[in-house]
Amino acid sequence: MGVVRKRQRLGSSKAVSSAVSSRIMHGKIPGKISSGLPSLSSRHLPSRPNYRNYKKTSKKTFRKNHHPDPAHQAHHPSYPNNVNFKGRSIISINDLTREEIIHVLETARKIEAMGEEKKRNLLAGHVLATLFFEPSTRTRMSFESSMKRLGGKTIGFVDPTTTSFAKGETLHDSIKMIENYVDVIAMRHPTEGAARVAAESTRKPVINGGDGANQHPTQTLLDLYTIKKTQGRLTGLNVAMVGDLKYGRTVHSLAIALSHFNCRLFFVAPESLKMPKTYLDMLAKKGIEFSEHEKIEEVIDNIDILYSTRIQKERFPDPTEYQKVKDIYILKRSMLGNVRENLKIMHPLPRVNEIHPDVDKTPYAYYFQQAANGIPVRQAVLSLVLGALK
Amino acid sequence: MNAGEAGEDEASRKELRPYKVYAIEEGVVIDHIPPKKACDVINVLGALEGDSIVTLGVNLDSKQMGKKDVVKIERKELSWEELMKIALIAPDASLNIIKGHKVVDKLKIKVPAMFEKVVRCPNPNCITRHEPVDTKFHTVSERPFRLRCHFCERVFEREEVSLI
Ligand SMILES: [Zn+2]
């Protein structure tokens, strides 16, 4: 960072470490200063120790916690080409490259096809901590079931108020204590970024099971797995996302993940709950084709996947506004007359009223199987970060 | 080496001209600050705390920027964190290092890829607002200047974040 020397003089290289100069040279500007001047004192550059720390932290945390911007990703030459998950934390879908996502999904497929005997011993001897700083029964049960069915054990808590966390211990210190007992940690926390802090506090892999409104990467992976499983591919699909696209964490992550696979995206939402502009900008930058709609009927006949999400009453400052939109976004059997044969309807569950129960018996309904796909996907993630599978 | 020295000297004199008010023996001139941001720069550097001479020029004409501010601080060396803070306020700033009444070096601020410990996350539900965690922001783009919190992953416009 820091500074770009307007003029790089002979003999002044001592003042600028090679690391610094390699970073700043590309911004070099032709200088106007007399070449006879004494060389710059290193005091005026960012001091070396600071710089070293900066380099060190970014390198050390890079593999584990790097989350690339589309813009930055291409500039990281050290980004792994060959996928290796052992010891790595899974914090954000943004940390994963296209190849890495494909590898997790492929591993999940292998686990599903694996013989029972082999499966039962895959993670024998390993212990998973499930740390639920806020309750989420289905996510916790899915992680615990995944671990136990592969022969592993689980310990953990659901209610932090009954543990030492209530006594004002920092998250960092709690994780430092817990890492002595387990091989891998799955955690859910109401505060955004908590999983990243946990991952940076320990050398044991941390799997983010949801951090506030931010990330829930195993949910995104299971969504992708479901799409792949039902459509036979991930690329070039028409995918519609319906409902609360403004606050819906799952749809944000899914849209970003699908941008690796060149899908055509349709965003169906009321005016007040539209997909945020930052996500649309990101998609546009990656050349992804998308459009925004106000009615399901505008897109339903041309899509392969309909991803429905809950519209929560609390999101509307004006209750009449909610009453107005809530019925427009209810998917009913009568709307499915001319849909594609391969259409599958997904929903992260629990649903409230956005999918009418009369849809459940149609061949398009897939939300219950979708939740079941959480098992092989979480098993894949656990096996990969523990190094049981490559 | 000697070719063009005369030209350079002339250029150097020209460069020095705006800084002649209260010539200082040693210090730094921070040039190309966006107009009316000079006070912000002085504040984040705590330049008024000591008894150093501090000169500021506001709304000076600039070929590059139309209008610009310039700050000159006597006996000042900039730390890494101070450079990051300047980069946030004045991403196009240049620094003139003065020694023995002469500009001995010119440096151009470069926006770092990461800002550590200098920016507060505006997201009230970010872990950095609840736990003793050093903040970290990644530069998403320079124009427009956007930063992403390393922890909550939200992207903010420069105007939305505040310095610690
Ligand atoms: Zn944050």
Coordinates of C-alpha atoms and ligand atoms in Angstrom, one line a residue:
Chain A
M1 CA 0.0 0.0 0.0
G2 CA 1.0 3.3 1.3
V3 CA 3.0 5.2 -1.1
V4 CA 4.2 5.1 -4.6
R5 CA 7.6 6.7 -5.1
K6 CA 7.5 9.2 -7.8
R7 CA 11.0 8.4 -8.6
Q8 CA 12.9 5.2 -7.9
R9 CA 16.5 6.2 -7.6
L10 CA 19.6 4.1 -7.9
G11 CA 20.9 3.2 -4.5
S12 CA 17.7 3.9 -2.7
S13 CA 16.5 0.3 -2.8
K14 CA 17.7 -0.2 0.8
A15 CA 15.0 2.2 1.9
V16 CA 12.3 0.2 0.2
S17 CA 12.0 -3.4 0.8
S18 CA 11.6 -5.6 -2.2
A19 CA 8.1 -6.5 -1.1
V20 CA 7.1 -2.9 -1.0
S21 CA 8.6 -2.0 -4.3
S22 CA 7.0 -4.9 -6.1
R23 CA 3.6 -3.7 -4.8
I24 CA 4.1 -0.1 -5.6
M25 CA 6.1 -0.1 -8.8
H26 CA 3.1 -0.4 -11.0
G27 CA 1.9 2.9 -9.8
K28 CA 5.2 4.6 -10.5
I29 CA 5.0 8.1 -11.8
P30 CA 7.9 9.8 -13.6
G31 CA 9.7 11.9 -11.1
K32 CA 10.8 15.5 -11.3
I33 CA 13.3 15.6 -8.4
S34 CA 17.0 16.2 -8.9
S35 CA 18.9 12.9 -8.9
G36 CA 21.5 14.4 -6.7
L37 CA 19.3 14.4 -3.6
P38 CA 20.0 12.1 -0.7
S39 CA 18.0 8.9 -0.7
L40 CA 14.8 8.8 1.3
S41 CA 15.0 7.8 4.9
S42 CA 13.0 4.7 5.5
R43 CA 11.3 6.5 8.4
H44 CA 9.1 8.2 5.9
L45 CA 7.9 5.0 4.4
P46 CA 5.5 2.8 6.3
S47 CA 7.8 1.4 8.9
R48 CA 9.1 -2.1 8.1
P49 CA 7.7 -4.0 11.1
N50 CA 4.2 -2.7 10.4
Y51 CA 4.5 -3.7 6.8
R52 CA 5.8 -7.1 7.7
N53 CA 2.9 -7.7 10.0
Y54 CA 0.5 -6.6 7.4
K55 CA 2.0 -9.0 4.9
K56 CA 2.1 -11.8 7.4
T57 CA -1.5 -11.6 8.5
S58 CA -2.8 -11.4 5.0
K59 CA -0.7 -14.4 3.9
K60 CA -1.5 -16.5 6.9
T61 CA -5.2 -16.0 6.8
F62 CA -5.3 -16.1 3.1
R63 CA -6.0 -19.7 2.3
K64 CA -8.3 -20.2 5.2
N65 CA -10.2 -17.0 5.1
H66 CA -9.7 -15.3 1.9
H67 CA -12.9 -14.2 0.2
P68 CA -12.3 -12.8 -3.1
D69 CA -14.0 -10.0 -4.8
P70 CA -14.7 -10.8 -8.4
A71 CA -12.4 -7.9 -9.2
H72 CA -9.6 -9.1 -6.9
Q73 CA -9.7 -12.8 -7.5
A74 CA -7.9 -12.8 -10.8
H75 CA -5.0 -10.9 -9.2
H76 CA -4.2 -13.5 -6.6
P77 CA -1.6 -15.7 -8.1
S78 CA -1.4 -17.9 -5.1
Y79 CA -5.1 -18.9 -5.2
P80 CA -5.0 -22.7 -5.2
N81 CA -5.7 -24.4 -8.4
N82 CA -5.7 -27.8 -7.0
V83 CA -8.4 -28.0 -4.4
N84 CA -7.4 -28.9 -0.9
F85 CA -9.8 -28.5 2.0
K86 CA -7.9 -30.2 4.8
G87 CA -7.8 -28.0 7.9
R88 CA -9.7 -25.2 6.1
S89 CA -12.6 -23.3 7.5
I90 CA -15.8 -22.8 5.5
I91 CA -17.1 -19.4 6.4
S92 CA -18.5 -17.8 3.3
I93 CA -19.6 -19.0 -0.1
N94 CA -17.5 -16.1 -1.4
D95 CA -14.4 -17.9 -0.2
L96 CA -15.0 -20.7 -2.6
T97 CA -13.9 -20.8 -6.2
R98 CA -16.0 -22.5 -8.9
E99 CA -13.7 -25.6 -8.8
E100 CA -14.0 -25.8 -5.0
I101 CA -17.8 -25.6 -5.1
I102 CA -17.8 -28.4 -7.8
H103 CA -15.5 -30.5 -5.7
V104 CA -17.7 -30.3 -2.6
L105 CA -20.8 -31.2 -4.6
E106 CA -18.9 -34.1 -6.3
T107 CA -17.8 -35.3 -2.8
A108 CA -21.4 -35.2 -1.6
R109 CA -22.5 -37.3 -4.5
K110 CA -19.8 -39.8 -3.8
I111 CA -20.8 -40.0 -0.1
E112 CA -24.4 -40.6 -1.1
A113 CA -23.4 -43.5 -3.3
M114 CA -21.0 -44.9 -0.7
G115 CA -21.7 -48.3 0.9
E116 CA -23.2 -48.2 4.4
E117 CA -20.2 -50.0 6.0
K118 CA -17.7 -47.6 4.7
K119 CA -19.8 -44.6 5.5
R120 CA -20.2 -45.7 9.2
N121 CA -16.5 -45.5 9.7
L122 CA -15.5 -42.5 7.6
L123 CA -15.2 -40.0 10.5
A124 CA -14.7 -42.5 13.3
G125 CA -12.5 -41.0 16.0
H126 CA -13.4 -37.4 15.1
V127 CA -15.4 -35.1 17.3
L128 CA -17.5 -32.2 16.1
A129 CA -18.5 -29.3 18.3
T130 CA -21.8 -27.7 17.6
L131 CA -21.8 -24.3 19.1
F132 CA -25.2 -22.7 18.8
F133 CA -25.1 -19.2 20.2
E134 CA -28.7 -18.9 18.9
P135 CA -31.0 -21.8 18.4
S136 CA -31.6 -23.4 15.0
T137 CA -32.9 -26.9 15.6
R138 CA -32.8 -28.0 11.9
T139 CA -29.3 -26.8 11.2
R140 CA -27.9 -28.3 14.4
M141 CA -29.7 -31.6 13.9
S142 CA -28.4 -31.7 10.3
F143 CA -24.8 -31.2 11.4
E144 CA -25.1 -33.7 14.2
S145 CA -26.8 -36.3 12.1
S146 CA -24.2 -35.9 9.3
M147 CA -21.4 -36.4 11.8
K148 CA -22.9 -39.3 13.6
R149 CA -23.9 -41.2 10.5
L150 CA -20.3 -41.1 9.4
G151 CA -19.1 -42.6 12.7
G152 CA -18.1 -39.3 14.4
K153 CA -19.1 -37.9 17.7
T154 CA -20.6 -34.5 18.6
I155 CA -20.5 -32.3 21.7
G156 CA -21.9 -28.8 22.0
F157 CA -24.5 -26.5 23.4
V158 CA -27.6 -24.8 22.2
D159 CA -28.1 -22.2 24.9
P160 CA -25.1 -20.0 25.5
T161 CA -26.7 -18.4 28.6
T162 CA -26.1 -21.6 30.6
T163 CA -22.4 -21.7 29.7
S164 CA -19.3 -19.7 30.4
F165 CA -20.2 -17.4 27.5
A166 CA -22.6 -15.7 29.7
K167 CA -19.8 -14.6 31.9
G168 CA -18.4 -12.2 29.4
E169 CA -15.7 -14.4 28.0
T170 CA -14.7 -13.2 24.5
L171 CA -15.6 -15.4 21.5
H172 CA -11.9 -15.7 20.8
D173 CA -11.2 -17.1 24.2
S174 CA -14.2 -19.4 24.1
I175 CA -13.0 -20.9 20.8
K176 CA -9.5 -21.2 22.2
M177 CA -10.8 -23.3 25.0
I178 CA -13.1 -25.4 22.9
E179 CA -10.5 -26.2 20.3
N180 CA -8.8 -28.5 22.8
Y181 CA -11.8 -30.8 22.9
V182 CA -12.7 -31.3 19.2
D183 CA -11.4 -31.7 15.7
V184 CA -13.9 -29.5 13.9
I185 CA -16.4 -26.8 15.0
A186 CA -19.8 -26.0 13.5
M187 CA -21.2 -22.8 14.8
R188 CA -24.2 -20.5 14.6
H189 CA -24.2 -17.0 15.9
P190 CA -26.6 -14.0 15.8
T191 CA -23.8 -11.6 15.0
E192 CA -22.4 -11.1 11.5
G193 CA -18.7 -12.0 11.1
A194 CA -18.7 -14.2 14.3
A195 CA -17.7 -17.3 12.4
R196 CA -14.8 -15.4 10.7
V197 CA -13.6 -14.3 14.2
A198 CA -13.9 -17.9 15.4
A199 CA -12.0 -19.3 12.4
E200 CA -9.2 -16.8 13.0
S201 CA -9.0 -17.8 16.7
T202 CA -8.2 -21.4 16.1
R203 CA -6.3 -23.8 13.9
K204 CA -9.2 -26.2 13.9
P205 CA -11.6 -25.9 10.9
V206 CA -14.7 -23.9 11.6
I207 CA -17.9 -24.3 9.6
N208 CA -20.3 -21.4 9.6
G209 CA -23.8 -22.6 10.3
G210 CA -25.1 -19.0 9.9
D211 CA -23.9 -15.7 11.2
G212 CA -26.7 -13.3 11.5
A213 CA -27.8 -12.0 8.1
N214 CA -24.4 -12.7 6.6
Q215 CA -23.6 -16.2 5.5
H216 CA -24.7 -19.8 5.7
P217 CA -22.4 -21.5 3.2
T218 CA -23.6 -25.1 3.8
Q219 CA -27.2 -23.9 3.0
T220 CA -25.9 -22.5 -0.3
L221 CA -24.0 -25.6 -1.1
L222 CA -27.0 -27.8 -0.4
D223 CA -29.1 -25.5 -2.7
L224 CA -26.5 -25.9 -5.4
Y225 CA -26.4 -29.7 -4.8
T226 CA -30.2 -29.8 -5.1
I227 CA -30.1 -27.9 -8.4
K228 CA -27.4 -30.2 -9.8
K229 CA -29.2 -33.3 -8.6
T230 CA -32.6 -32.3 -10.1
Q231 CA -31.3 -30.8 -13.4
G232 CA -28.3 -32.9 -14.0
R233 CA -26.2 -29.7 -14.4
L234 CA -25.5 -26.3 -12.9
T235 CA -24.6 -24.4 -16.0
G236 CA -27.0 -22.5 -18.3
L237 CA -30.1 -22.9 -16.2
N238 CA -33.0 -20.5 -15.9
V239 CA -33.4 -19.8 -12.2
A240 CA -36.1 -17.6 -10.6
M241 CA -35.8 -16.3 -7.1
V242 CA -39.1 -15.2 -5.5
G243 CA -40.1 -13.3 -2.4
D244 CA -37.9 -11.3 0.0
L245 CA -34.8 -10.7 -2.1
K246 CA -33.7 -7.7 -0.1
Y247 CA -33.1 -9.3 3.3
G248 CA -33.0 -12.9 2.2
R249 CA -29.5 -14.2 2.9
T250 CA -30.0 -17.5 1.1
V251 CA -30.9 -15.8 -2.2
H252 CA -28.0 -13.4 -2.1
S253 CA -25.5 -16.2 -1.6
L254 CA -27.2 -18.4 -4.2
A255 CA -27.2 -15.7 -6.8
I256 CA -23.5 -15.1 -6.2
A257 CA -22.8 -18.9 -6.3
L258 CA -24.8 -19.3 -9.5
S259 CA -22.8 -16.5 -11.1
H260 CA -20.0 -19.1 -11.4
F261 CA -22.2 -21.2 -13.7
N262 CA -23.6 -18.7 -16.1
C263 CA -27.3 -19.2 -15.2
R264 CA -30.0 -16.8 -16.3
L265 CA -31.5 -15.3 -13.2
F266 CA -35.0 -13.9 -12.7
F267 CA -35.7 -11.9 -9.6
V268 CA -39.3 -11.7 -8.6
A269 CA -40.1 -9.4 -5.7
P270 CA -42.3 -6.5 -4.6
E271 CA -40.8 -3.1 -5.1
S272 CA -39.8 -2.7 -1.4
L273 CA -38.0 -6.1 -1.3
K274 CA -36.0 -6.1 -4.5
M275 CA -32.5 -7.5 -4.8
P276 CA -30.0 -5.0 -3.5
K277 CA -28.1 -3.0 -6.1
T278 CA -24.7 -4.2 -4.8
Y279 CA -25.6 -7.7 -5.8
L280 CA -27.0 -6.7 -9.2
D281 CA -23.8 -4.7 -9.9
M282 CA -21.7 -7.7 -9.0
L283 CA -23.7 -9.9 -11.4
A284 CA -23.6 -7.4 -14.1
K285 CA -19.8 -7.1 -13.7
K286 CA -19.5 -10.9 -14.2
G287 CA -21.7 -10.7 -17.3
I288 CA -24.6 -12.6 -15.8
E289 CA -27.9 -12.1 -17.6
F290 CA -30.8 -11.2 -15.2
S291 CA -34.1 -9.4 -15.1
E292 CA -36.4 -8.1 -12.4
H293 CA -40.1 -8.9 -12.2
E294 CA -43.1 -8.2 -10.0
K295 CA -45.2 -11.3 -10.7
I296 CA -44.4 -15.0 -10.7
E297 CA -46.6 -15.5 -13.8
E298 CA -44.2 -13.4 -15.8
V299 CA -41.5 -16.1 -15.5
I300 CA -43.0 -19.4 -14.3
D301 CA -43.3 -21.0 -17.8
N302 CA -39.7 -20.4 -18.7
I303 CA -37.7 -21.6 -15.7
D304 CA -35.9 -24.7 -14.5
I305 CA -35.8 -23.7 -10.8
L306 CA -38.1 -21.6 -8.8
Y307 CA -36.5 -20.6 -5.5
S308 CA -39.1 -19.3 -3.1
T309 CA -38.4 -17.4 0.1
R310 CA -40.5 -16.2 3.0
I311 CA -41.9 -12.7 3.0
Q312 CA -41.8 -11.6 6.6
K313 CA -44.4 -9.3 8.0
E314 CA -41.9 -7.5 10.2
R315 CA -40.0 -6.3 7.1
F316 CA -42.8 -4.0 6.2
P317 CA -43.1 -0.7 8.1
D318 CA -46.7 -0.4 6.9
P319 CA -48.9 -3.5 7.5
T320 CA -51.3 -2.6 4.6
E321 CA -48.3 -2.8 2.3
Y322 CA -47.7 -6.3 3.5
Q323 CA -51.3 -7.3 3.0
K324 CA -51.1 -6.0 -0.5
V325 CA -48.0 -8.1 -1.6
K326 CA -48.4 -11.2 0.5
D327 CA -50.9 -12.9 -1.8
I328 CA -49.2 -12.0 -5.0
Y329 CA -46.2 -14.1 -4.0
I330 CA -48.1 -17.3 -3.0
L331 CA -47.4 -20.1 -5.4
K332 CA -50.5 -22.2 -6.2
R333 CA -51.0 -25.3 -8.2
S334 CA -53.1 -23.4 -10.7
M335 CA -50.0 -21.4 -11.8
L336 CA -48.2 -24.6 -12.9
G337 CA -50.3 -25.4 -16.0
N338 CA -47.7 -24.6 -18.6
V339 CA -44.4 -25.0 -16.8
R340 CA -41.3 -26.9 -18.0
E341 CA -41.4 -30.6 -17.2
N342 CA -38.1 -30.4 -15.3
L343 CA -39.2 -27.5 -13.1
K344 CA -38.3 -27.9 -9.5
I345 CA -39.6 -25.7 -6.7
M346 CA -37.2 -25.0 -3.8
H347 CA -37.6 -23.3 -0.5
P348 CA -35.1 -23.0 2.4
L349 CA -37.9 -23.8 4.9
P350 CA -39.7 -23.2 7.1
R351 CA -42.4 -21.9 4.8
V352 CA -45.3 -19.8 6.1
N353 CA -47.8 -19.3 3.3
E354 CA -45.7 -18.6 0.2
I355 CA -46.2 -22.1 -1.2
H356 CA -49.8 -23.4 -1.1
P357 CA -50.0 -27.0 0.3
D358 CA -51.7 -28.0 -3.0
V359 CA -48.3 -27.7 -4.7
D360 CA -46.8 -30.3 -2.4
K361 CA -48.2 -33.2 -4.4
T362 CA -47.1 -32.0 -7.8
P363 CA -43.9 -33.4 -9.3
Y364 CA -42.4 -30.0 -9.1
A365 CA -42.3 -29.7 -5.4
Y366 CA -38.8 -30.5 -4.1
Y367 CA -38.5 -28.5 -0.9
F368 CA -38.6 -31.4 1.5
Q369 CA -36.0 -33.4 -0.5
Q370 CA -33.9 -30.2 -0.6
A371 CA -33.6 -30.2 3.2
A372 CA -32.6 -33.9 3.1
N373 CA -29.7 -33.0 0.8
G374 CA -28.2 -31.1 3.7
I375 CA -27.0 -34.4 5.0
P376 CA -24.6 -35.5 2.2
V377 CA -23.5 -31.9 1.6
R378 CA -22.6 -31.4 5.3
Q379 CA -21.0 -34.8 5.4
A380 CA -18.9 -33.8 2.4
V381 CA -17.8 -30.6 4.1
L382 CA -16.9 -32.4 7.3
S383 CA -15.0 -35.2 5.5
L384 CA -13.1 -32.7 3.4
V385 CA -12.0 -30.3 6.2
L386 CA -11.1 -33.2 8.4
G387 CA -9.0 -34.7 5.6
A388 CA -11.0 -38.0 5.6
L389 CA -11.7 -37.5 1.9
K390 CA -9.7 -35.5 -0.5
Chain B
M1 CA 22.5 11.1 -14.8
N2 CA 23.3 14.8 -15.5
A3 CA 21.2 15.1 -18.5
G4 CA 18.2 17.3 -17.9
E5 CA 19.4 18.3 -14.4
A6 CA 18.8 22.0 -15.2
G7 CA 15.3 21.2 -16.2
E8 CA 14.7 19.2 -13.1
D9 CA 16.0 22.0 -10.9
E10 CA 13.6 24.4 -12.4
A11 CA 10.8 22.0 -12.0
S12 CA 11.9 21.5 -8.4
R13 CA 11.8 25.2 -7.8
K14 CA 8.4 25.5 -9.3
E15 CA 7.2 22.6 -7.1
L16 CA 8.5 24.4 -4.0
R17 CA 6.8 27.7 -4.7
P18 CA 3.4 27.0 -3.0
Y19 CA 5.2 25.8 0.1
K20 CA 7.3 28.9 0.7
V21 CA 5.0 30.3 3.4
Y22 CA 6.8 29.5 6.7
A23 CA 9.5 27.4 5.1
I24 CA 10.3 24.5 7.3
E25 CA 13.5 22.7 7.7
E26 CA 12.1 19.3 8.2
G27 CA 8.6 17.8 7.8
V28 CA 6.0 16.8 5.2
V29 CA 3.8 18.6 2.7
I30 CA 0.6 16.7 1.9
D31 CA -0.6 17.9 -1.4
H32 CA -3.6 17.1 -3.6
I33 CA -6.1 16.7 -0.8
P34 CA -9.7 17.1 -2.0
P35 CA -10.9 20.7 -1.4
K36 CA -12.1 21.4 2.2
K37 CA -10.6 18.2 3.5
A38 CA -7.4 19.7 4.9
C39 CA -8.9 20.0 8.4
D40 CA -9.8 16.3 8.4
V41 CA -6.2 15.4 7.5
I42 CA -4.9 17.7 10.3
N43 CA -7.3 16.1 12.7
V44 CA -6.5 12.5 12.0
L45 CA -2.8 13.2 12.2
G46 CA -3.2 15.0 15.5
A47 CA -1.1 17.7 14.0
L48 CA -2.3 20.4 16.4
E49 CA -1.3 18.5 19.5
G50 CA 2.3 19.5 19.5
D51 CA 4.0 22.8 18.8
S52 CA 5.0 22.1 15.2
I53 CA 4.3 24.7 12.6
V54 CA 1.2 23.6 10.7
T55 CA 0.2 25.5 7.5
L56 CA -2.8 24.7 5.5
G57 CA -4.0 25.9 2.1
V58 CA -7.7 25.5 1.2
N59 CA -9.2 25.8 -2.2
L60 CA -6.0 26.3 -4.1
D61 CA -6.1 26.0 -7.8
S62 CA -5.0 22.7 -9.2
K63 CA -4.6 21.5 -12.8
Q64 CA -5.4 17.9 -11.8
M65 CA -8.2 18.5 -9.4
G66 CA -9.6 22.0 -10.2
K67 CA -9.4 22.9 -6.5
K68 CA -7.3 21.2 -3.8
D69 CA -6.1 21.6 -0.3
V70 CA -2.5 21.4 0.9
V71 CA -1.2 20.8 4.5
K72 CA 2.3 21.3 5.7
I73 CA 3.4 19.9 9.0
E74 CA 6.8 20.6 10.5
R75 CA 8.8 17.7 12.0
K76 CA 6.3 15.1 11.0
E77 CA 6.9 11.5 10.1
L78 CA 4.0 9.5 9.0
S79 CA 3.3 6.1 10.4
W80 CA 1.7 3.2 8.5
E81 CA -1.6 3.8 10.2
E82 CA -1.5 7.5 9.4
L83 CA -0.8 6.8 5.8
M84 CA -3.9 4.5 5.8
K85 CA -6.0 7.3 7.3
I86 CA -4.7 9.8 4.7
A87 CA -5.6 7.3 2.0
L88 CA -9.2 7.2 3.3
I89 CA -9.6 11.0 3.3
A90 CA -7.4 11.9 0.3
P91 CA -6.8 8.9 -1.9
D92 CA -5.0 11.0 -4.5
A93 CA -2.8 12.8 -2.1
S94 CA 0.9 13.2 -2.7
L95 CA 3.6 13.6 0.0
N96 CA 6.6 15.9 -0.2
I97 CA 9.2 15.0 2.3
I98 CA 11.2 18.0 3.4
K99 CA 14.7 17.9 4.8
G100 CA 17.1 20.8 5.1
H101 CA 14.5 23.1 3.5
K102 CA 14.4 20.9 0.4
V103 CA 12.0 18.5 -1.0
V104 CA 14.0 15.3 -0.8
D105 CA 11.3 13.0 -2.0
K106 CA 7.8 12.9 -3.4
L107 CA 5.6 10.0 -2.7
K108 CA 2.1 9.3 -4.0
I109 CA -0.5 7.8 -1.7
K110 CA -1.7 4.5 -2.9
V111 CA -5.0 3.1 -1.6
P112 CA -4.1 -0.1 0.3
A113 CA -5.8 -3.4 -0.5
M114 CA -6.7 -3.7 3.2
F115 CA -7.4 -1.1 5.9
E116 CA -6.6 -2.5 9.4
K117 CA -7.6 -0.9 12.7
V118 CA -8.4 2.4 11.2
V119 CA -12.1 2.2 10.1
R120 CA -15.2 1.4 12.3
C121 CA -17.8 -0.9 10.7
P122 CA -21.1 1.0 10.3
N123 CA -23.1 -2.3 10.6
P124 CA -24.4 -2.4 14.2
N125 CA -24.7 -6.2 14.0
C126 CA -21.1 -6.7 13.0
I127 CA -19.0 -8.7 15.4
T128 CA -16.4 -5.9 15.5
R129 CA -19.0 -3.8 17.3
H130 CA -19.5 -6.5 20.0
E131 CA -16.2 -8.1 20.6
P132 CA -12.7 -6.7 21.0
V133 CA -11.7 -7.5 17.4
D134 CA -9.4 -5.3 15.2
T135 CA -11.4 -4.1 12.2
K136 CA -10.2 -5.0 8.8
F137 CA -11.6 -3.7 5.5
H138 CA -10.8 -4.7 1.9
T139 CA -10.8 -2.1 -0.8
V140 CA -13.4 -3.3 -3.3
S141 CA -12.9 -0.4 -5.7
E142 CA -11.2 3.0 -5.7
R143 CA -13.6 4.8 -8.0
P144 CA -16.2 4.8 -6.5
F145 CA -14.3 4.3 -3.2
R146 CA -15.9 1.1 -1.7
L147 CA -14.8 -1.0 1.2
R148 CA -15.9 -4.4 2.4
C149 CA -15.8 -5.4 6.0
H150 CA -13.6 -8.5 6.4
F151 CA -16.0 -9.9 9.1
C152 CA -19.6 -9.0 8.2
E153 CA -18.8 -8.9 4.5
R154 CA -20.9 -5.8 3.9
V155 CA -19.8 -3.3 1.3
F156 CA -19.8 0.4 2.2
E157 CA -19.3 3.6 0.4
R158 CA -16.4 5.6 1.7
E159 CA -18.8 8.2 3.0
E160 CA -20.5 5.6 5.2
V161 CA -17.5 4.5 7.2
S162 CA -15.9 6.5 10.0
L163 CA -12.3 6.5 11.2
I164 CA -11.5 5.0 14.6
Ligands
ZN1 ZN -18.5 -5.4 9.7

